């Protein structure tokens, strides 16, 4: 069973930066697709960025050009570098791992989340 632990959240002023980390246990990390999601109070959880096992990345329009997702398979860790932060980026950020299986249905795991608060 994969476990995910997020870290790096905190309070930052608008225009500032934070780097979130998502550390995974287990030996199958390199084949997983990892996504970062966020959920603000009263809003639905939304996907912010994702990175495939091959390193392909994708981003929500709201964060393109400001956020960068990367992975270090040697450390079983995915990072989300967040620059030019805005108050509307305030949310709990979660990482999500999808491990492919022979059945065709991936096994999905969520982390516990880390709070990001951007003050104006």
PDB file of C-alpha atoms in Angstrom, residues 30-109:
ATOM      1  CA  UNK A  30       8.462   5.526 -10.839  1.00  0.00           C
ATOM      2  CA  UNK A  31       5.509   4.011 -12.706  1.00  0.00           C
ATOM      3  CA  UNK A  32       2.907   6.201 -11.023  1.00  0.00           C
ATOM      4  CA  UNK A  33       1.186   9.262 -12.385  1.00  0.00           C
ATOM      5  CA  UNK A  34       1.184  11.940  -9.703  1.00  0.00           C
ATOM      6  CA  UNK A  35      -1.216  14.834  -9.494  1.00  0.00           C
ATOM      7  CA  UNK A  36      -1.543  17.872  -7.298  1.00  0.00           C
ATOM      8  CA  UNK A  37      -5.061  18.972  -6.407  1.00  0.00           C
ATOM      9  CA  UNK A  38      -6.404  21.748  -4.244  1.00  0.00           C
ATOM     10  CA  UNK A  39      -9.610  22.487  -2.415  1.00  0.00           C
ATOM     11  CA  UNK A  40     -10.586  25.906  -1.156  1.00  0.00           C
ATOM     12  CA  UNK A  41     -13.345  26.354   1.445  1.00  0.00           C
ATOM     13  CA  UNK A  42     -16.759  25.908  -0.108  1.00  0.00           C
ATOM     14  CA  UNK A  43     -15.326  24.830  -3.444  1.00  0.00           C
ATOM     15  CA  UNK A  44     -14.829  21.538  -5.221  1.00  0.00           C
ATOM     16  CA  UNK A  45     -11.443  19.894  -5.344  1.00  0.00           C
ATOM     17  CA  UNK A  46      -9.654  20.790  -8.572  1.00  0.00           C
ATOM     18  CA  UNK A  47      -6.644  19.348 -10.325  1.00  0.00           C
ATOM     19  CA  UNK A  48      -3.759  21.790 -10.423  1.00  0.00           C
ATOM     20  CA  UNK A  49      -0.973  19.855 -12.138  1.00  0.00           C
ATOM     21  CA  UNK A  50       0.060  16.347 -13.044  1.00  0.00           C
ATOM     22  CA  UNK A  51       3.159  14.462 -14.102  1.00  0.00           C
ATOM     23  CA  UNK A  52       3.259  11.075 -15.786  1.00  0.00           C
ATOM     24  CA  UNK A  53       5.743   8.272 -15.241  1.00  0.00           C
ATOM     25  CA  UNK A  54       7.494   9.464 -18.372  1.00  0.00           C
ATOM     26  CA  UNK A  55       7.744  13.033 -17.147  1.00  0.00           C
ATOM     27  CA  UNK A  56       4.976  14.613 -19.226  1.00  0.00           C
ATOM     28  CA  UNK A  57       3.306  17.452 -17.386  1.00  0.00           C
ATOM     29  CA  UNK A  58      -0.006  19.261 -17.531  1.00  0.00           C
ATOM     30  CA  UNK A  59      -1.431  22.244 -15.687  1.00  0.00           C
ATOM     31  CA  UNK A  60      -4.707  23.933 -14.976  1.00  0.00           C
ATOM     32  CA  UNK A  61      -5.086  27.175 -16.907  1.00  0.00           C
ATOM     33  CA  UNK A  62      -5.214  29.116 -13.647  1.00  0.00           C
ATOM     34  CA  UNK A  63      -1.642  28.138 -12.719  1.00  0.00           C
ATOM     35  CA  UNK A  64       0.110  27.869 -16.088  1.00  0.00           C
ATOM     36  CA  UNK A  65       3.311  29.873 -16.130  1.00  0.00           C
ATOM     37  CA  UNK A  66       3.352  30.158 -12.327  1.00  0.00           C
ATOM     38  CA  UNK A  67       3.496  26.564 -11.058  1.00  0.00           C
ATOM     39  CA  UNK A  68       5.967  23.851 -12.026  1.00  0.00           C
ATOM     40  CA  UNK A  69       5.608  20.169 -11.232  1.00  0.00           C
ATOM     41  CA  UNK A  70       8.630  17.868 -11.210  1.00  0.00           C
ATOM     42  CA  UNK A  71       9.619  14.474  -9.893  1.00  0.00           C
ATOM     43  CA  UNK A  72      12.694  12.816  -8.462  1.00  0.00           C
ATOM     44  CA  UNK A  73      12.218   9.060  -8.745  1.00  0.00           C
ATOM     45  CA  UNK A  74      15.408   8.447  -6.770  1.00  0.00           C
ATOM     46  CA  UNK A  75      13.788  10.173  -3.796  1.00  0.00           C
ATOM     47  CA  UNK A  76      10.231   8.951  -4.457  1.00  0.00           C
ATOM     48  CA  UNK A  77       9.157  12.582  -4.377  1.00  0.00           C
ATOM     49  CA  UNK A  78       7.143  14.958  -6.543  1.00  0.00           C
ATOM     50  CA  UNK A  79       7.465  18.698  -6.142  1.00  0.00           C
ATOM     51  CA  UNK A  80       5.168  21.595  -6.915  1.00  0.00           C
ATOM     52  CA  UNK A  81       7.032  24.866  -7.230  1.00  0.00           C
ATOM     53  CA  UNK A  82       4.546  27.693  -6.841  1.00  0.00           C
ATOM     54  CA  UNK A  83       5.628  31.192  -7.839  1.00  0.00           C
ATOM     55  CA  UNK A  84       3.781  34.498  -8.136  1.00  0.00           C
ATOM     56  CA  UNK A  85       1.230  33.244  -5.660  1.00  0.00           C
ATOM     57  CA  UNK A  86      -2.173  34.925  -5.494  1.00  0.00           C
ATOM     58  CA  UNK A  87      -4.742  35.025  -2.700  1.00  0.00           C
ATOM     59  CA  UNK A  88      -6.991  32.822  -4.839  1.00  0.00           C
ATOM     60  CA  UNK A  89      -4.349  30.075  -4.613  1.00  0.00           C
ATOM     61  CA  UNK A  90      -5.264  29.671  -0.951  1.00  0.00           C
ATOM     62  CA  UNK A  91      -6.430  26.097  -0.399  1.00  0.00           C
ATOM     63  CA  UNK A  92      -5.523  22.730   1.026  1.00  0.00           C
ATOM     64  CA  UNK A  93      -3.231  21.045  -1.478  1.00  0.00           C
ATOM     65  CA  UNK A  94      -3.322  17.279  -1.911  1.00  0.00           C
ATOM     66  CA  UNK A  95      -1.180  14.927  -3.907  1.00  0.00           C
ATOM     67  CA  UNK A  96      -2.650  11.921  -5.622  1.00  0.00           C
ATOM     68  CA  UNK A  97      -0.932   8.847  -7.023  1.00  0.00           C
ATOM     69  CA  UNK A  98      -2.314   6.525  -9.671  1.00  0.00           C
ATOM     70  CA  UNK A  99      -0.586   3.164  -9.899  1.00  0.00           C
ATOM     71  CA  UNK A 100      -1.401   1.183 -13.016  1.00  0.00           C
ATOM     72  CA  UNK A 101      -2.551  -2.402 -12.631  1.00  0.00           C
ATOM     73  CA  UNK A 102      -3.026  -5.339 -14.980  1.00  0.00           C
ATOM     74  CA  UNK A 103      -6.792  -4.965 -14.639  1.00  0.00           C
ATOM     75  CA  UNK A 104      -6.660  -1.599 -16.367  1.00  0.00           C
ATOM     76  CA  UNK A 105      -8.071   0.168 -13.330  1.00  0.00           C
ATOM     77  CA  UNK A 106      -5.412   2.183 -11.468  1.00  0.00           C
ATOM     78  CA  UNK A 107      -5.039   2.090  -7.719  1.00  0.00           C
ATOM     79  CA  UNK A 108      -5.512   5.635  -6.436  1.00  0.00           C
ATOM     80  CA  UNK A 109      -3.996   6.992  -3.239  1.00  0.00           C
TER      81      UNK A 109
END
